[in-house]
Coordinates of C-alpha atoms in Angstrom, one line a residue:
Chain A
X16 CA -59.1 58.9 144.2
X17 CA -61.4 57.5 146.8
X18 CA -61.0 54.5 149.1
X19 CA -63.7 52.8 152.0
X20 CA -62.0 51.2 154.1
X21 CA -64.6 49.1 156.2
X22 CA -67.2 51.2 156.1
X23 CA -69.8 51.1 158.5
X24 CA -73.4 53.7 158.6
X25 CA -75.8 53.4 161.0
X26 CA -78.9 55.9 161.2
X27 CA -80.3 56.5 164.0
X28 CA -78.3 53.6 165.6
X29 CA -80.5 51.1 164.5
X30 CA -80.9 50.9 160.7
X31 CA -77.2 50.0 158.9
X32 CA -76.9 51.9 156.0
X33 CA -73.8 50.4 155.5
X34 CA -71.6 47.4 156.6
X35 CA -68.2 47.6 156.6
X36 CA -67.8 48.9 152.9
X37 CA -64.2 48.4 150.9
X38 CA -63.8 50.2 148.1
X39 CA -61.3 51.4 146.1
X40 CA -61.7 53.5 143.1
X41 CA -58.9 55.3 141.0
X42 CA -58.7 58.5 138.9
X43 CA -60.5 58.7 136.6
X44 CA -63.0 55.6 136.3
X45 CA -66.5 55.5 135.8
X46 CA -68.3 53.5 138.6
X47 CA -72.0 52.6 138.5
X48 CA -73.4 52.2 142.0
X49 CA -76.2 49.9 141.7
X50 CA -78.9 48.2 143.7
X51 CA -82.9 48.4 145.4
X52 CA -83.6 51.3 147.1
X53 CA -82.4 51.6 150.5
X54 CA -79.7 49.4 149.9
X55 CA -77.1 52.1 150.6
X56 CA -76.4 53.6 147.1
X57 CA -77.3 57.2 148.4
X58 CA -75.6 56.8 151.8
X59 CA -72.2 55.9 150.5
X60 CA -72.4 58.9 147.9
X61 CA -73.4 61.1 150.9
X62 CA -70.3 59.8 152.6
X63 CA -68.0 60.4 149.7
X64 CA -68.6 64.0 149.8
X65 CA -69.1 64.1 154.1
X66 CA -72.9 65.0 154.3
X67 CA -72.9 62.2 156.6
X68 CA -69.6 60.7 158.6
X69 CA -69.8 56.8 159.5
X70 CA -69.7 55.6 162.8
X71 CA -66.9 53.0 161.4
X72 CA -64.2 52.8 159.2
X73 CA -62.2 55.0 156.8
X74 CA -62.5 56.8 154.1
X75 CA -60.3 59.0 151.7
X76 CA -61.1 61.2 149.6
X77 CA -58.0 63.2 146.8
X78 CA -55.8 61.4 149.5
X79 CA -57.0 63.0 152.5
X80 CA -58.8 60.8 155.3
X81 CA -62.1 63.1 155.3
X82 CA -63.4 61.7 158.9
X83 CA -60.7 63.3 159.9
X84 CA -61.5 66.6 158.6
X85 CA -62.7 69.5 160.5
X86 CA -66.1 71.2 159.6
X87 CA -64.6 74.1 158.4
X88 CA -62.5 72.5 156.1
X89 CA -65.5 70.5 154.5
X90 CA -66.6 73.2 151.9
X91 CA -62.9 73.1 150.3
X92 CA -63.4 69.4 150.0
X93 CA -67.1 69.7 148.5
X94 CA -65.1 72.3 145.6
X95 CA -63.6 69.3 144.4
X96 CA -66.8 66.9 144.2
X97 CA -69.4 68.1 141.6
X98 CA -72.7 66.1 142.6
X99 CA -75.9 66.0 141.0
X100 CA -79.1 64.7 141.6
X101 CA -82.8 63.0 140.6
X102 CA -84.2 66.4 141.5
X103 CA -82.1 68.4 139.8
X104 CA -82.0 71.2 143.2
X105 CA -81.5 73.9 140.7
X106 CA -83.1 77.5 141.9
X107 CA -86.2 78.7 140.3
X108 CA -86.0 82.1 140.5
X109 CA -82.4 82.2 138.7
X110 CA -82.4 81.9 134.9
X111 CA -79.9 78.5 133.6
X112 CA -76.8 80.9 133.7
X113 CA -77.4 82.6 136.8
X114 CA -77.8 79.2 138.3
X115 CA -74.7 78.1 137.3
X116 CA -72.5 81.0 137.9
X117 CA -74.6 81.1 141.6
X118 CA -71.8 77.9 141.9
X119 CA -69.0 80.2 141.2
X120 CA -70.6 83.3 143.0
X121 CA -71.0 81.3 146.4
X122 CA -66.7 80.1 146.4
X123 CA -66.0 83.5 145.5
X124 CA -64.9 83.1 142.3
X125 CA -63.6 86.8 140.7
X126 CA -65.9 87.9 138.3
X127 CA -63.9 87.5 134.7
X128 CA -63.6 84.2 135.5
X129 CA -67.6 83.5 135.7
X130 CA -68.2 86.0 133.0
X131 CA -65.8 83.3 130.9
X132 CA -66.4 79.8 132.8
X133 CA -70.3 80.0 132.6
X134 CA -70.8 80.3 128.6
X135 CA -68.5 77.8 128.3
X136 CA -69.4 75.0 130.2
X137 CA -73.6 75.5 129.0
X138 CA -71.6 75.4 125.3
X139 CA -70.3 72.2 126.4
X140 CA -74.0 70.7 128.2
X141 CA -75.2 72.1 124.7
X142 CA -78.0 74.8 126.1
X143 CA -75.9 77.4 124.8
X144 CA -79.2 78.9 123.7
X145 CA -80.7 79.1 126.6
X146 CA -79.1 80.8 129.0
X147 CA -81.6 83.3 129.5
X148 CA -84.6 80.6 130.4
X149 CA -85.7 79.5 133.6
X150 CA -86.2 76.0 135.2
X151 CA -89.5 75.9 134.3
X152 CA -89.1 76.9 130.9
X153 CA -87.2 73.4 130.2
X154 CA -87.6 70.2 130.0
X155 CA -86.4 67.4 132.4
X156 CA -83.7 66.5 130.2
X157 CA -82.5 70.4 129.8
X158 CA -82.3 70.6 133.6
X159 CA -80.6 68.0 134.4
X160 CA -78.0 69.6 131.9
X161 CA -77.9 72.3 133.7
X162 CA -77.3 71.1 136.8
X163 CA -74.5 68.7 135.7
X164 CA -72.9 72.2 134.3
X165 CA -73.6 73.9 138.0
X166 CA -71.9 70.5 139.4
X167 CA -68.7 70.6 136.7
X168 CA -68.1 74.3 136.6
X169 CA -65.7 74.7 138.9
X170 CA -63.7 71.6 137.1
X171 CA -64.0 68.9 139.7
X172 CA -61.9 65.5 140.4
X173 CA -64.9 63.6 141.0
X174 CA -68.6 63.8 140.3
X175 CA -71.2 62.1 142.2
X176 CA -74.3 61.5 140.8
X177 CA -77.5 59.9 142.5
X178 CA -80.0 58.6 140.2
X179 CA -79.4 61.3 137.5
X180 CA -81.8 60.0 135.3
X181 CA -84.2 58.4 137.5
X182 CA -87.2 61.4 136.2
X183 CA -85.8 61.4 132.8
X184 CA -87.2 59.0 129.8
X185 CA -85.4 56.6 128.1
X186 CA -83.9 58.8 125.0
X187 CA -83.1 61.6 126.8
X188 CA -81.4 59.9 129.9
X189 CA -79.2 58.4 126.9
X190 CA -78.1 61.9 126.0
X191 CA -77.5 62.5 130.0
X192 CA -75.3 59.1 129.8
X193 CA -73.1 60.9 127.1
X194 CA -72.4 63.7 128.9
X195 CA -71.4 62.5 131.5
X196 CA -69.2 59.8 130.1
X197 CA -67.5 63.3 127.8
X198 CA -66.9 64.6 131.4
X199 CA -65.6 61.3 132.5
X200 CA -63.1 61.4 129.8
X201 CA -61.5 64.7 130.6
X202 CA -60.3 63.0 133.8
X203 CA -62.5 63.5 136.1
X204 CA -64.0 60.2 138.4
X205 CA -67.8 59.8 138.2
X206 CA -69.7 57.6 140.7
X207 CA -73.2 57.1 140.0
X208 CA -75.6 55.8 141.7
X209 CA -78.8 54.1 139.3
X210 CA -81.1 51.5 139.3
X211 CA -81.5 51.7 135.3
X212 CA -80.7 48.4 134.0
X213 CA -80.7 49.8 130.5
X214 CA -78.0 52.5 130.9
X215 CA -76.0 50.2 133.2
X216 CA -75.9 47.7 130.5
X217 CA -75.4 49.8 127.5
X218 CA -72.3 51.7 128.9
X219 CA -70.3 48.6 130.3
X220 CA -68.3 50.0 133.0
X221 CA -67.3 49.4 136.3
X222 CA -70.5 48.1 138.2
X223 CA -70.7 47.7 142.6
X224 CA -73.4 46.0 143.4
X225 CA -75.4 46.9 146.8
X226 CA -77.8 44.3 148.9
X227 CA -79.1 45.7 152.1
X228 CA -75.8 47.7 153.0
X229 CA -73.2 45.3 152.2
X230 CA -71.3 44.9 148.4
X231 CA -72.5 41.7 147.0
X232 CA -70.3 42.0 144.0
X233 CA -67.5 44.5 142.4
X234 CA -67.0 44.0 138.7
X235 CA -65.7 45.7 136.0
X236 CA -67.2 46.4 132.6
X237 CA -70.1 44.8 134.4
X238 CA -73.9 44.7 133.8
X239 CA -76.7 45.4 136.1
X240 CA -77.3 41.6 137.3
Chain B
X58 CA -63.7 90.9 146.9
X59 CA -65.7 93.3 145.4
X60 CA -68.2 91.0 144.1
X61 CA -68.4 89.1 147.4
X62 CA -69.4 92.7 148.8
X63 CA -72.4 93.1 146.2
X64 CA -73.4 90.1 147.2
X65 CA -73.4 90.5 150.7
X66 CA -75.1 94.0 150.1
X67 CA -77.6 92.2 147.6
X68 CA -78.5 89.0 150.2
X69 CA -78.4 90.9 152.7
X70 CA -81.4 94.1 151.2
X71 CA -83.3 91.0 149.7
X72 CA -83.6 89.1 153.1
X73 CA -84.7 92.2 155.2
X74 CA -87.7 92.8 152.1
X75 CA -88.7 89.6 152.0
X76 CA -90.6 90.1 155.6
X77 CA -91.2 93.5 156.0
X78 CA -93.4 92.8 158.8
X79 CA -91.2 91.3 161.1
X80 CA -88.1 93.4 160.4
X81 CA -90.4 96.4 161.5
X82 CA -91.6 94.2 164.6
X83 CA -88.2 93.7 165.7
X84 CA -86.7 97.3 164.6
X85 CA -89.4 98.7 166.8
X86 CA -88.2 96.1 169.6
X87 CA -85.2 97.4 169.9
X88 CA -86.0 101.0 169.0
X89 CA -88.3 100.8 172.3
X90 CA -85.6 98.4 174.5
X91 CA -82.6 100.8 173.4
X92 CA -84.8 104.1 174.7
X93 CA -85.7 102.8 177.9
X94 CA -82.4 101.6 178.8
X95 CA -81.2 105.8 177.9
X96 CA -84.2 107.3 179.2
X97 CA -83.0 105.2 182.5
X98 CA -79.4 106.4 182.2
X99 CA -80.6 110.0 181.8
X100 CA -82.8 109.8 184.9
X101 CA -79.7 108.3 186.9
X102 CA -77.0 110.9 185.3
X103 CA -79.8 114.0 186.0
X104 CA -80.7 112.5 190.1
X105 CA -76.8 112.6 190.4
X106 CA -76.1 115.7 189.3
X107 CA -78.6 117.4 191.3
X108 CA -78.1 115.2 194.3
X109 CA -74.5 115.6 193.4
X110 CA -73.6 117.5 197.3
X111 CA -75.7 115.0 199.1
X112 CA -73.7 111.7 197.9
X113 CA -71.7 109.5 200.7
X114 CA -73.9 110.4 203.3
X115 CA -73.5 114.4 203.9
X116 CA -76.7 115.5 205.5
X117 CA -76.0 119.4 205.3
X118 CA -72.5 122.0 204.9
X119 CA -72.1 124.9 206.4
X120 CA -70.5 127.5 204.4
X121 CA -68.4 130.6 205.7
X122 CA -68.3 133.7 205.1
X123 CA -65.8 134.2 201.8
X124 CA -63.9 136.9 204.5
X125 CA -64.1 134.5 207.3
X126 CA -60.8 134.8 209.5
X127 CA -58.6 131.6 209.6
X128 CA -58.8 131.6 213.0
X129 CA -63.2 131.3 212.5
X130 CA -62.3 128.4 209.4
X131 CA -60.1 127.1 212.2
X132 CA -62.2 127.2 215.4
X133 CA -65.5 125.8 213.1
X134 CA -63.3 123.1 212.4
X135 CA -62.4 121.8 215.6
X136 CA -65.7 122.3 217.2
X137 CA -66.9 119.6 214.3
X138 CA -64.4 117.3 215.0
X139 CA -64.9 117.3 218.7
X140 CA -68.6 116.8 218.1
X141 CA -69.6 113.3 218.9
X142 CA -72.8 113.5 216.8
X143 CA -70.2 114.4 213.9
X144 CA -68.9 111.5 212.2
X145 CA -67.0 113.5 209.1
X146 CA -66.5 116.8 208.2
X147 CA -64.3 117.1 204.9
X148 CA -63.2 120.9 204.4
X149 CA -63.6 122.6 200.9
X150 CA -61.4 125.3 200.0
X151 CA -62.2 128.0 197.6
X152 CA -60.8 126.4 194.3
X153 CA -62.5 123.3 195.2
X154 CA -65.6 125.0 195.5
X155 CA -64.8 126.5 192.3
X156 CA -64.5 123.1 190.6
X157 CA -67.6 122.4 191.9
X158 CA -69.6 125.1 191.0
X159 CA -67.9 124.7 187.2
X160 CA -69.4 120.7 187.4
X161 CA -72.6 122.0 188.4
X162 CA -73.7 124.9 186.1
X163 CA -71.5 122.8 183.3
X164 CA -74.6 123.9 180.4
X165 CA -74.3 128.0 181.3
X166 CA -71.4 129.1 180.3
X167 CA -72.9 132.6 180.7
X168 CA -73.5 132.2 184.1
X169 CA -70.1 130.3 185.0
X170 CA -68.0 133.3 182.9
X171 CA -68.6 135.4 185.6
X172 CA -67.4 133.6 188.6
X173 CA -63.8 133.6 190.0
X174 CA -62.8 131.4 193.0
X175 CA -62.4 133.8 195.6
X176 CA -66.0 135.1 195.7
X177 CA -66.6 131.6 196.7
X178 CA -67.0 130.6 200.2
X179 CA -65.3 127.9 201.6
X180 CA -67.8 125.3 203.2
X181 CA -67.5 122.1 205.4
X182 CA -69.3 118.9 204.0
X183 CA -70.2 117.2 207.0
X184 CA -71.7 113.6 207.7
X185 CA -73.6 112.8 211.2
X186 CA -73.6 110.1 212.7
X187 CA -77.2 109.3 212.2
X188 CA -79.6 110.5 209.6
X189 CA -82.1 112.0 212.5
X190 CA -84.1 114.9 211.2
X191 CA -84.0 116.3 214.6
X192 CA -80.2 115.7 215.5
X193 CA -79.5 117.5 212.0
X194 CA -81.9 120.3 212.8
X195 CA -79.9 121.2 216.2
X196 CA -76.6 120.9 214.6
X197 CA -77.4 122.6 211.8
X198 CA -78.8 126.0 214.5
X199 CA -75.5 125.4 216.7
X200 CA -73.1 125.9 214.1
X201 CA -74.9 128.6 211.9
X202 CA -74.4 130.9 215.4
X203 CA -70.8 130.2 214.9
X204 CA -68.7 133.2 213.6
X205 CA -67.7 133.4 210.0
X206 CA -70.1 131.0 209.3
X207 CA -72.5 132.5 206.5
X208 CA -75.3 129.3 206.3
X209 CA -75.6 126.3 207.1
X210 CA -77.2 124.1 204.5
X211 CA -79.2 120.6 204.9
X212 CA -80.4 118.3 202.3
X213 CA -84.1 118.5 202.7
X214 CA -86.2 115.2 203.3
X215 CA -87.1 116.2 199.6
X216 CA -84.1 115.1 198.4
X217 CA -83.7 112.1 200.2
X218 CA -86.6 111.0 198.6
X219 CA -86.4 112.2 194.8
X220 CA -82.9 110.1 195.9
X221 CA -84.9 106.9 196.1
X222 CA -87.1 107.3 194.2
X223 CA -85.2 108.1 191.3
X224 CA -83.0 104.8 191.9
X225 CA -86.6 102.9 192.4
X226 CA -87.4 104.1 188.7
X227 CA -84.4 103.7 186.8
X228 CA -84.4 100.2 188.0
X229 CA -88.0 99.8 187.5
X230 CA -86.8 101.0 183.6
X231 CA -83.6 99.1 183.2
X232 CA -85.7 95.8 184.2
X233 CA -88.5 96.7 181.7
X234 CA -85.3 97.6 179.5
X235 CA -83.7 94.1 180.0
X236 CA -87.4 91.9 179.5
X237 CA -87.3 94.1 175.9
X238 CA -83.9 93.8 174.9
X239 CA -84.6 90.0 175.7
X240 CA -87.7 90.0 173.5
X241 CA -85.4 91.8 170.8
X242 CA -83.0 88.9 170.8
X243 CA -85.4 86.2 170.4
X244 CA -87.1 88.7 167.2
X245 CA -83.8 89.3 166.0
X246 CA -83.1 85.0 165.6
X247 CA -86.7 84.7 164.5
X248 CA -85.9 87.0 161.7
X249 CA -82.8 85.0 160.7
X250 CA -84.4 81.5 161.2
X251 CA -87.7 82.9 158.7
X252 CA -84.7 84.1 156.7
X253 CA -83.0 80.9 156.6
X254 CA -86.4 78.9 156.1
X255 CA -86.9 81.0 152.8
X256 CA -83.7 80.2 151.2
X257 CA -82.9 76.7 152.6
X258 CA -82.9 75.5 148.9
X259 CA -80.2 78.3 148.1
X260 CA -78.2 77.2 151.3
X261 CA -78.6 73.9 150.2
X262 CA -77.0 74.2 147.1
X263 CA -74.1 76.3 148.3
X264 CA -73.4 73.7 151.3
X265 CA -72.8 71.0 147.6
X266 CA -70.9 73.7 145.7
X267 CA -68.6 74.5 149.0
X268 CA -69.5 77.6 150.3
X269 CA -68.2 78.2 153.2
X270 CA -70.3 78.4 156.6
X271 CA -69.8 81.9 157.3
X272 CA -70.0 82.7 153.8
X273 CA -73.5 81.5 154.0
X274 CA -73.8 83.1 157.0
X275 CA -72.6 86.2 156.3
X276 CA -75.8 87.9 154.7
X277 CA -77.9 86.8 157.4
X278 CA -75.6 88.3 160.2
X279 CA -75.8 91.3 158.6
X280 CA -79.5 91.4 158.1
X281 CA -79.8 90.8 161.9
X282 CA -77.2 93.8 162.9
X283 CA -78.7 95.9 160.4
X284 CA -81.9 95.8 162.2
X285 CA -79.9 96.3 165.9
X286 CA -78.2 99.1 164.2
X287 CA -81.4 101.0 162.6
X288 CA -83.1 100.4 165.9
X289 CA -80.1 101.9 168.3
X290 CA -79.9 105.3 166.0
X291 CA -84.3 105.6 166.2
X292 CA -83.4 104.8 169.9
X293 CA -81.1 107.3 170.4
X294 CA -82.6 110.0 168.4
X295 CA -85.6 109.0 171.2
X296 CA -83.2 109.9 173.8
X297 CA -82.5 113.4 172.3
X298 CA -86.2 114.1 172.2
X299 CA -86.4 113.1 175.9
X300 CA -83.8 115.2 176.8
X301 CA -84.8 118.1 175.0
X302 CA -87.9 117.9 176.9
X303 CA -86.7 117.9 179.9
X304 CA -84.0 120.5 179.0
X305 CA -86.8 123.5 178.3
X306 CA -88.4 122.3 181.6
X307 CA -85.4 123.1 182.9
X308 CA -84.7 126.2 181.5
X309 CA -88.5 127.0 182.5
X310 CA -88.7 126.2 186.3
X311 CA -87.6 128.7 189.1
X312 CA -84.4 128.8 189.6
X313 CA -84.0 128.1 193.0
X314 CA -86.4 125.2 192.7
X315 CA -84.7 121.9 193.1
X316 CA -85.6 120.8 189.3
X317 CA -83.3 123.6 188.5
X318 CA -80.2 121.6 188.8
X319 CA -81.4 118.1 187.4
X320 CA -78.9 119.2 184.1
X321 CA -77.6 116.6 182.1
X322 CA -75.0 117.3 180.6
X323 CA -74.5 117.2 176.7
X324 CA -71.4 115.3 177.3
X325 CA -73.4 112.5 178.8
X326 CA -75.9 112.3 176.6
X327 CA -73.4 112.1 174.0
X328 CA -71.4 109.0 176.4
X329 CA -74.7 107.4 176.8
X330 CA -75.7 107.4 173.0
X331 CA -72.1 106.1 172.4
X332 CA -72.9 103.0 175.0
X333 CA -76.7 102.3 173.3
X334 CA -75.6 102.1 169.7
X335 CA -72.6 99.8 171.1
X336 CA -74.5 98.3 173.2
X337 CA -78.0 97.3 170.2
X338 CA -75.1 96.3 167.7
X339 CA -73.7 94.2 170.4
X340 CA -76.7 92.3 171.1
X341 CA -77.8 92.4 167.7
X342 CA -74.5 91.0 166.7
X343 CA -75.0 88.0 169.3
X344 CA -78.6 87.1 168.2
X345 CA -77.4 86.9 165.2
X346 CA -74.5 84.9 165.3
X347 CA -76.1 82.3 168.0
X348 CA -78.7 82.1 165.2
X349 CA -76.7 81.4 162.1
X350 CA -74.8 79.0 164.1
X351 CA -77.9 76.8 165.1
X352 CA -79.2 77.2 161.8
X353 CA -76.5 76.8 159.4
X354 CA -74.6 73.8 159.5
X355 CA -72.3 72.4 157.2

């Protein structure tokens, strides 16, 4: 489903993101991306869904090489990668379902099908409730649901998630954990990125382990160290 | 589809409230750049109707009699030709005059319904070979003595210079014209880019959903046309005004006085309004698309 094949990011052609990255990951799996900050956790999550290209290397992502993508066709790619984040980027002035059909809205979704699709997946998150609520009427925990609904509306292959639960106490990150491991068995490949020893630990699955832009160590059912 | 239209329609009315301020700043921009671009075309289209006999050089025409003999037509002909201070004459017969005379009293009907070629004279539009007050002045006494020859008519040193003075001004107007339609660009991507600013969190999250670019981009083009479009039609109705002035001052002045024919015709008021709303959306259109593009990238 997605594959690195030497991988190499450099920012402002000094700092190296990343060095010469393989990875392979397949349908379906659950992958923790773990490490310190700035060892290039982010960056090859932002690669995966081409907010940034590399200056080396390959990558595919559904089997198509993505550096080789034009621009324009970048957006159809991004329909198939859900991706959420720390920060949740949800809109303030939209109410929980407004933000989530705003997902729909924006690909041009016909209507019927948001007037369905939108219930239905905050059923699913379990803020069926509160679909009339704002941002700021909820708590971490809520929004982070809702964005993980905004990111798995439009029934994505693969969801990216960078530090989902990094503002998010221990109990209610737990709950975040189980969602998206329910999403993760409908099929759909998750990558997250986390430096929660805790979650990584409890859930057991497939751990790649970051130092300084290079992969120290690839393991499944692995544990943070 | 039809949703994506609402929400085109509702991006688009939200962006152009959100800074009411600058949309009018930049309405008003190109409300002011589109009139002085048509108050400059009227000018021209109004010198050259007036000025219309005097183009290409014809320093003055002598008109025959309408019962002038050929033989007269004939012997005024030849004496022009063999005049070395002569450099053209072009002859006008009767239904050329007549085609004339329709161009130039185009806006009375009343008066043109009245006229039939043959009451006409036939004239001769002649160029010298130097524009020499006095050198036109004795050719212009030598051949009115001629036979058959009714008047012989020069273009005063009035019209030479309402000639260039007019293309001094229109110039003058279309350079003020271009600075302001410049200015109006530069408002029209300032809009979008304030615009843009506001919503880069909305962008931001339809960039991750996969919206595409000019889906994103859409609403803000239109924002930026809307306001080249609002400002063309204020322009334009600005050029009606101008030429309704001008029109009773028209109407008002002696008829033999030289202001008497600067007409402008409807028709080319109508052709010029056609050009300035093509013309704003076109620029409009261009701001805003060089904007969107520097602004919204995938």
């Amino acid at each position: 489903m997605i594959k690195l094949d030497k991988v190499t990011k450099v920012y402002k052609g000094e700092v190296v993101a990343l060095r010469d990255a393989e990875v392979d990951i397949q349908k379906g799996e659950f992958v923790f991306l773990v490490g310190a900050s700035g060892s290039g956790k982010s960056t090859m999550l932002r690669l995966m869904n081409k907010e940034e290209s590399p200056e080396k290397g390959r990558i595919w992502v559904a089997g198509k090489d993505i550096a080789e993508l034009s621009s324009w066709k970048v957006p159809y790619l991004r329909r198939n990668i859900g991706t959420v984040f720390q920060d949740f980027k949800l809109l303030p002035n939209k109410t929980v379902q407004e933000n989530v059909a705003f997902a729909l809205e924006v690909i041009g979704r016909p209507r019927h099908v948001i007037k369905s699709q939108v219930p239905a997946i905050l059923e699913l998150v379990g803020l069926a409730k509160k679909l009339e609520r704002y941002p700021h009427e909820l708590s971490g925990g809520e929004q982070q649901r809702v964005s993980i609904a905004r990111a798995f509306v439009n029934r994505p292959l693969i969801l990216l998630a960078d530090e989902p639960t990094g503002n998010l106490d221990p109990d209610t990150s737990l709950g975040i954990m189980k969602l998206l491991d329910r999403i993760n068995r409908t099929g759909t490949t998750v990558v997250m990125a986390s430096h929660d020893r805790g979650i990584v630990d409890t859930m057991r699955r497939r751990v790649i382990e970051l130092d300084r832009g290079v992969i120290v160590r690839d393991q499944a059912r692995g544990v943070y160290e | 589809m039809a949703l994506k239209v609402d929400y085109f329609v509702k991006e688009t009315g939200r962006n152009l409230f959100r800074n009411p301020w600058l949309t009018i700043a930049t309405v008003v921009t190109v409300f002011v750049a589109i009139l002085l671009v048509g108050v400059s075309l009227l000018v021209r289209s109004g010198v050259q109707n007036a000025t219309a006999r005097w183009q290409g050089g014809i320093e003055f025409i002598v008109f025959m009699n309408p019962e002038a003999t050929p033989d007269q037509i004939d012997s005024v002909a030849r004496d022009l030709s063999e005049n070395p201070q002569v450099e053209t004459a072009e002859f006008k017969d009767k239904d050329q005059s007549y085609a004339e005379f329709l161009e130039l009293f185009a806006d009375t009907p009343e008066f043109t319904a009245n006229i039939t070629p043959d009451v006409l004279p036939t004239s001769f539009n002649v160029k010298p070979s130097r524009v020499d007050p006095e050198l036109i002045e004795g050719l212009v006494l030598q051949f009115a003595e001629k036979p058959g020859v009714r008047e012989v008519v020069a273009a005063s040193q009035a019209i030479r210079e309402i000639k260039s003075l007019s293309d001094g001004l229109s110039t003058g107007i279309l350079a003020a014209a271009l600075l302001l339609t410049l200015a109006a660009v530069v408002l029209i991507g300032n809009t979008i880019q304030t615009a843009i600013f506001a919503r880069r969190r909305e962008i931001e999250v339809m960039k991750l959903v996969g919206a595409t670019n000019w889906f994103i981009r859409v609403p803000f083009m239109l924002e930026g046309i809307l306001q080249g479009v609002v400002g063309a039609i204020a322009g334009i109705g600005g050029v009606y005004v101008v030429n309704g002035i001008v029109e009773r001052r028209v109407q008002q002045a002696d008829a033999l006085s030289l202001l008497s024919s600067f007409v402008i015709k409807s028709e080319d008021v109508f052709t010029i309004s056609i050009f300035l709303l093509g013309g704003g959306v076109l620029m409009a259109a261009i701001a805003s698309a060089i904007a969107v593009t520097f602004y919204v990238k995938v």
